[in-house]
Coordinates of C-alpha atoms in Angstrom, one line a residue:
M18 CA 14.9 9.7 53.8
P19 CA 15.6 9.1 50.3
K20 CA 14.2 11.8 47.4
I21 CA 11.3 10.9 45.2
S22 CA 13.3 11.2 42.4
E23 CA 15.7 8.6 44.0
R24 CA 12.9 6.1 44.9
R25 CA 11.3 6.0 41.7
Q26 CA 14.7 4.9 39.9
C27 CA 13.7 1.4 40.3
H28 CA 15.2 -1.5 39.9
A29 CA 13.2 -4.6 38.0
K30 CA 12.6 -6.7 41.5
E31 CA 10.6 -3.6 42.6
A32 CA 8.9 -3.6 39.5
P33 CA 5.5 -5.7 40.2
E34 CA 4.8 -3.7 43.1
K35 CA 5.0 -0.2 40.9
T36 CA 3.1 -1.4 37.7
G37 CA 1.6 0.7 35.9
S38 CA 3.2 3.7 37.1
V39 CA 5.1 6.2 35.2
L40 CA 9.5 5.6 36.3
R41 CA 12.6 6.9 35.6
V42 CA 14.8 4.0 34.1
P43 CA 18.4 4.5 33.6
L44 CA 18.9 3.6 30.1
S45 CA 21.5 0.5 30.8
Q46 CA 18.1 -0.7 32.5
L47 CA 16.8 -0.8 29.5
H48 CA 16.9 -3.7 27.2
P49 CA 15.5 -4.4 23.3
H50 CA 13.0 -7.1 22.7
P51 CA 14.9 -9.5 21.3
Q52 CA 12.0 -10.0 18.9
N53 CA 11.4 -6.3 17.7
P54 CA 11.0 -6.2 14.2
F55 CA 11.5 -2.5 13.7
A56 CA 15.2 -1.5 13.1
V57 CA 16.4 1.3 15.1
R58 CA 18.0 3.7 12.1
D59 CA 20.1 6.6 12.1
D60 CA 18.6 9.0 9.5
S61 CA 17.1 12.1 9.8
A62 CA 14.0 11.4 11.6
M63 CA 16.1 10.2 14.4
Q64 CA 18.0 13.4 14.5
E65 CA 15.0 15.1 14.5
L66 CA 13.8 13.3 17.2
K67 CA 17.0 14.2 19.3
E68 CA 16.5 17.2 18.7
S69 CA 13.4 16.8 20.7
V70 CA 14.5 15.1 23.4
S71 CA 17.4 17.3 24.3
Q72 CA 15.0 20.4 24.4
N73 CA 11.9 18.7 25.7
G74 CA 12.4 15.7 27.1
V75 CA 11.0 12.3 26.7
L76 CA 7.4 13.5 26.2
V77 CA 5.1 9.9 25.8
P78 CA 6.5 7.1 28.3
A79 CA 8.0 4.1 26.9
I80 CA 6.6 0.7 27.7
A81 CA 8.6 -2.3 29.4
R82 CA 8.1 -5.2 31.8
P83 CA 10.2 -6.5 34.4
R84 CA 12.7 -8.9 33.3
A85 CA 13.5 -11.9 35.0
E86 CA 17.4 -11.7 35.4
G87 CA 16.8 -7.7 35.9
G88 CA 16.3 -4.8 34.6
Y89 CA 13.6 -3.8 31.3
E90 CA 12.5 -5.3 28.4
L91 CA 11.8 -2.5 26.1
I92 CA 8.2 -2.9 24.4
A93 CA 8.0 0.6 23.1
G94 CA 10.5 3.2 22.8
H95 CA 13.2 1.6 21.0
R96 CA 13.6 4.3 19.2
R97 CA 12.9 7.0 21.9
K98 CA 15.7 5.4 23.9
Y99 CA 18.6 5.6 21.8
A100 CA 17.2 9.6 20.9
C101 CA 18.2 9.7 24.7
E102 CA 21.7 8.2 24.1
L103 CA 22.2 10.6 21.0
A104 CA 21.3 13.2 23.4
G105 CA 23.8 12.6 26.1
Q106 CA 20.8 11.4 28.4
D107 CA 20.9 8.9 31.0
S108 CA 17.5 7.6 32.0
M109 CA 13.9 8.2 30.9
P110 CA 10.3 7.8 31.7
V111 CA 8.8 4.5 31.1
I112 CA 5.4 2.9 32.1
V113 CA 6.4 -0.8 33.5
L114 CA 3.6 -3.2 33.0
N115 CA 3.6 -7.0 33.7
L116 CA 3.4 -8.8 30.5
N117 CA 3.3 -12.6 29.2
D118 CA 5.2 -13.2 25.7
D119 CA 2.2 -12.7 23.6
E120 CA 1.1 -9.9 25.2
A121 CA 4.1 -8.1 25.1
V122 CA 4.5 -9.1 21.3
I123 CA 0.9 -7.6 20.4
Q124 CA 1.8 -4.6 22.4
L125 CA 4.7 -4.0 20.3
V126 CA 3.3 -4.7 17.1
D127 CA 0.5 -2.2 18.3
S128 CA 2.6 0.5 19.2
N129 CA 4.7 0.6 16.3
I130 CA 2.6 -0.2 13.5
Q131 CA 1.3 2.6 12.0
R132 CA 4.5 4.4 11.8
E133 CA 5.3 5.7 8.0
D134 CA 8.6 4.7 7.8
I135 CA 8.4 0.6 8.2
L136 CA 9.9 -1.4 5.7
P137 CA 7.7 -3.8 4.3
S138 CA 10.0 -6.6 5.4
E139 CA 9.0 -5.5 8.9
R140 CA 5.5 -4.6 8.2
A141 CA 5.4 -8.6 7.1
R142 CA 7.4 -9.5 10.8
A143 CA 5.1 -8.1 12.5
Y144 CA 1.4 -9.2 11.1
K145 CA 3.0 -12.4 11.5
M146 CA 4.3 -12.2 15.3
K147 CA 0.9 -10.6 15.8
M148 CA -1.0 -13.3 14.5
D149 CA 1.0 -15.9 15.6
A150 CA 0.1 -14.2 19.3
I151 CA -3.1 -14.3 18.9
K152 CA -3.7 -17.9 18.2
R153 CA -1.6 -19.2 21.1
Q154 CA -3.8 -16.9 23.0
G155 CA -6.8 -19.2 21.7
A156 CA -10.2 -19.5 21.9
R157 CA -11.3 -15.7 23.2
T158 CA -15.0 -14.3 23.5
D159 CA -12.9 -10.7 23.0
L160 CA -12.4 -12.0 19.5
T161 CA -16.3 -12.0 17.8
S162 CA -17.8 -9.8 15.4
P163 CA -19.1 -6.5 16.5
N164 CA -22.7 -8.6 16.5
G165 CA -21.1 -11.3 18.5
S166 CA -22.2 -14.2 15.7
A167 CA -19.2 -15.0 14.7
K168 CA -15.5 -15.2 15.2
F169 CA -12.8 -13.3 13.3
R170 CA -9.7 -14.5 11.6
S171 CA -7.0 -14.0 13.8
D172 CA -5.2 -11.7 10.0
D173 CA -9.2 -9.8 10.0
L174 CA -8.4 -9.2 13.5
I175 CA -5.2 -7.3 13.1
G176 CA -6.7 -5.8 10.3
E177 CA -9.6 -4.5 11.7
K178 CA -7.7 -2.8 14.6
D179 CA -5.2 -1.3 11.7
G180 CA -7.5 0.2 9.3
V181 CA -7.1 -2.9 6.8
S182 CA -8.5 -5.5 5.0
G183 CA -7.8 -9.1 6.3
D184 CA -6.3 -9.6 2.6
T185 CA -3.6 -7.0 2.9
V186 CA -2.4 -8.5 6.3
R187 CA -2.7 -11.7 4.9
N188 CA -0.5 -10.7 1.6
Y189 CA 2.2 -9.0 3.9
I190 CA 2.3 -12.2 5.9
S191 CA 3.0 -14.3 3.1
L192 CA 5.9 -11.8 1.9
N193 CA 7.7 -13.9 5.1
N194 CA 8.1 -16.5 2.8
L195 CA 10.2 -14.3 0.3
T196 CA 14.4 -15.2 -0.1
P197 CA 16.6 -12.2 1.6
P198 CA 17.5 -11.3 -1.7
L199 CA 14.0 -10.9 -2.6
M200 CA 13.1 -9.2 0.4
R201 CA 15.4 -6.5 0.3
M202 CA 14.5 -5.5 -3.4
V203 CA 11.4 -5.4 -2.3
D204 CA 12.2 -3.4 0.9
E205 CA 14.9 -1.2 -1.7
K206 CA 11.5 -0.5 -4.2
K207 CA 13.3 -2.7 -6.8
I208 CA 10.3 -4.9 -6.7
A209 CA 6.8 -3.5 -6.3
L210 CA 4.5 -4.9 -3.4
T211 CA 2.0 -6.7 -5.8
P212 CA 4.2 -8.7 -8.0
A213 CA 6.1 -9.5 -4.5
Y214 CA 2.7 -10.9 -3.0
Q215 CA 2.8 -13.4 -6.0
L216 CA 6.5 -14.3 -6.0
A217 CA 6.2 -15.3 -2.4
A218 CA 4.7 -18.3 -3.1
L219 CA 7.6 -19.9 -5.7
S220 CA 9.8 -22.4 -4.4
E221 CA 13.3 -21.5 -2.7
Q222 CA 15.0 -23.3 -5.7
E223 CA 12.2 -21.2 -8.2
Q224 CA 13.4 -17.8 -6.1
E225 CA 16.8 -18.1 -6.2
L226 CA 16.7 -19.3 -9.8
L227 CA 14.7 -15.8 -10.5
V228 CA 16.9 -13.4 -8.6
E229 CA 20.0 -15.1 -11.2
T230 CA 17.7 -14.4 -14.2
M231 CA 16.7 -10.9 -12.9
S232 CA 20.3 -9.8 -12.5
S233 CA 20.4 -11.8 -15.9
E234 CA 18.6 -9.5 -17.8
Q235 CA 19.0 -6.7 -15.7
A236 CA 14.5 -6.6 -15.5
T237 CA 12.2 -6.9 -12.9
P238 CA 8.8 -8.8 -12.8
S239 CA 5.6 -7.1 -13.4
L240 CA 2.9 -7.9 -11.4
S241 CA 1.3 -10.1 -14.4
Q242 CA 4.9 -11.6 -14.9
A243 CA 5.2 -12.7 -11.5
Q244 CA 1.0 -14.4 -11.6
R245 CA 2.1 -16.2 -14.9
M246 CA 5.1 -17.7 -12.6
K247 CA 3.0 -18.5 -10.0
K248 CA 0.4 -20.5 -11.9
L249 CA 3.6 -22.1 -14.0
S250 CA 5.3 -22.5 -10.7
Q251 CA 1.5 -24.4 -9.0
R252 CA 1.7 -26.7 -12.5
G253 CA 5.4 -27.4 -11.8
E254 CA 6.3 -26.0 -15.1
L255 CA 8.5 -23.2 -13.3
N256 CA 11.7 -24.0 -15.1
E257 CA 14.9 -22.2 -16.8
D258 CA 13.4 -21.7 -20.1
T259 CA 9.7 -20.6 -18.8
M260 CA 11.1 -18.2 -16.4
L261 CA 13.9 -16.5 -19.1
S262 CA 10.4 -16.4 -21.1
I263 CA 8.7 -14.5 -19.5
M264 CA 11.5 -12.3 -18.0
M265 CA 12.4 -11.4 -21.7
E266 CA 8.9 -10.0 -22.9
Q267 CA 10.1 -6.7 -20.8
K268 CA 13.1 -6.5 -23.4
N269 CA 10.9 -7.3 -26.4
V270 CA 9.0 -4.9 -26.2
I271 CA 11.7 -2.0 -25.4
M272 CA 14.0 -3.5 -28.3
N273 CA 10.8 -4.1 -30.3
W274 CA 12.1 -7.5 -31.1
L275 CA 15.0 -9.9 -30.6
F276 CA 14.7 -12.3 -32.8
T277 CA 14.2 -12.3 -36.5
Q278 CA 13.4 -14.8 -39.7
S279 CA 15.0 -14.6 -42.7
D280 CA 13.1 -11.8 -44.3
G281 CA 13.4 -9.3 -41.4
S282 CA 10.2 -9.9 -39.9
M283 CA 9.3 -10.6 -36.2
M284 CA 10.1 -14.1 -34.3
S285 CA 8.3 -15.0 -31.3
Y286 CA 10.9 -15.3 -28.5
S287 CA 9.7 -18.8 -27.9
T288 CA 10.5 -20.0 -31.2
P289 CA 14.5 -20.3 -30.5
Y290 CA 13.1 -22.5 -27.3
A291 CA 10.8 -24.6 -29.0
T292 CA 13.7 -24.7 -31.8
F293 CA 16.3 -25.8 -29.8
Q294 CA 14.1 -29.0 -28.1
D295 CA 13.4 -30.5 -31.3
A296 CA 16.8 -30.3 -32.6
I297 CA 17.8 -32.0 -29.6
D298 CA 14.7 -35.0 -30.4
R299 CA 15.5 -35.4 -34.1
Y300 CA 18.6 -35.9 -32.5
N301 CA 18.0 -38.8 -30.2
A302 CA 15.3 -40.3 -31.8
D303 CA 17.9 -42.9 -33.9
K304 CA 20.7 -43.0 -30.8
E305 CA 20.6 -45.4 -28.0
P306 CA 19.7 -44.0 -24.6
A307 CA 23.8 -43.8 -23.8
D308 CA 24.3 -42.0 -26.3
Q309 CA 21.9 -39.5 -26.6
L310 CA 21.4 -35.4 -25.7
P311 CA 20.0 -34.5 -22.3
H312 CA 17.5 -31.7 -22.5
I313 CA 19.1 -29.2 -21.0
P314 CA 17.3 -25.8 -21.6
F315 CA 18.2 -23.5 -24.0
H316 CA 19.3 -20.7 -21.9
G317 CA 22.0 -22.8 -20.3
L318 CA 24.3 -22.7 -23.7
R319 CA 24.2 -18.8 -22.6
H320 CA 25.6 -20.1 -19.0
T321 CA 28.2 -22.8 -20.8
S322 CA 29.3 -20.6 -23.6
A323 CA 29.9 -18.0 -20.8
T324 CA 31.2 -20.7 -18.1
L325 CA 33.9 -21.6 -21.3
L326 CA 35.3 -18.2 -22.2
I327 CA 36.2 -17.5 -18.2
A328 CA 37.7 -20.6 -18.3
A329 CA 39.8 -19.8 -21.8
H330 CA 40.9 -16.9 -19.6
Q331 CA 38.6 -14.3 -21.5
D332 CA 38.9 -11.2 -19.5
V333 CA 35.7 -10.8 -17.2
R334 CA 34.7 -7.9 -18.1
T335 CA 34.5 -8.9 -22.2
V336 CA 32.2 -12.1 -21.2
S337 CA 30.3 -9.2 -19.0
N338 CA 29.7 -7.4 -22.3
R339 CA 29.2 -10.1 -24.7
L340 CA 25.9 -11.4 -22.2
G341 CA 24.6 -8.1 -22.0
H342 CA 25.3 -7.5 -18.4
A343 CA 25.6 -3.9 -17.3
Q344 CA 27.8 -4.4 -14.6
A345 CA 31.3 -7.0 -14.5
S346 CA 30.1 -8.0 -10.8
T347 CA 26.7 -9.3 -11.9
T348 CA 29.1 -11.8 -14.6
M349 CA 30.8 -12.5 -11.2
N350 CA 28.2 -13.3 -9.0
I351 CA 26.6 -15.3 -11.7
Y352 CA 29.5 -17.3 -12.5
A353 CA 31.9 -17.5 -9.5
H354 CA 32.0 -21.1 -9.9
A355 CA 34.0 -20.9 -13.0
L356 CA 35.9 -17.7 -11.8
K357 CA 37.0 -20.1 -8.6
E358 CA 38.4 -23.0 -10.8
N359 CA 40.4 -20.4 -12.4
D360 CA 41.7 -19.7 -9.3
R361 CA 42.5 -23.1 -8.3
T362 CA 44.1 -23.6 -11.4
A363 CA 46.7 -20.2 -11.1
S364 CA 47.3 -21.5 -7.5
N365 CA 48.5 -25.1 -8.7
A366 CA 50.5 -24.0 -11.5
L367 CA 52.2 -21.4 -9.6
E368 CA 52.8 -23.7 -6.5
N369 CA 54.3 -26.3 -9.3
M370 CA 56.6 -23.6 -10.3
L371 CA 57.8 -22.5 -6.7
C372 CA 58.3 -26.1 -6.0
K373 CA 60.2 -26.7 -9.5
T374 CA 62.4 -23.5 -8.4
G375 CA 63.0 -24.8 -5.2
S376 CA 64.2 -28.1 -5.8

């Protein structure tokens, strides 16, 4: 007759009759949840967990559910499993539960959401996953308020359980609308959460323009600036010029002024933009439609100048200095199209020379 320890090394096919039991499961049979929003990082906290596992073993069992294809799908315990691997262990204690997909998602989020090292992007995705799972479960009698009088919104229910407001949950969920570059900046704390909530309302194209403007101006938006961008976006008035004028305000304060009049007094940062558009209007006034100038944004002249300089084979570092970029890599990222065209021109020239030599 097999020993108890051997019998507890169970396989997924045996799990239904051992549901809820603490089993010693081989690490090779534990598979990560495919939608796990929480990254397992090999940082100092992981090293501390590894040391704890080495000395004391896994004190809190992981939670998993059987997989149809064999083995188990981890619901809680991804970090503990990795710590076991680092510690050279080949198994860990696991509570096996029969959970459907939505129950598994809710358990997964609830088991991790209180951790202090969670990134904003991870919390945003986790809240969204849990809210969607609750909605898919449909109307339930246990989703009522304490006095049983009214149904909670899904995000209010999540907030109550996690000790935060429903607004906080909704704000985090909105971050899922950020483009990857902006989301990375939020995770890296280059953009604060409160402005990020506002920026999430911008369209994808507007967010791409913002990333370019931030790189060009070496500045990130404050809450007030983000709120104004959101309002302009809602009115369909957020474009390259309006966005730049907002982002330049920070430089205006730091440098005292950007433009001066003939007497040396300060000129509003918006004056050159308005003057430029007026000049185009005056030029176009007596011209046929085919001969009129397009209403390009004033800031577009900056891009045109940089593109022409690169096309004239000016060194990228020189162009970067003229644009005021802190790093040449910023210039290369923004004007990659011009650099690629130079590469094609150089390649064609080399090919022509080689062909002449060969003939």
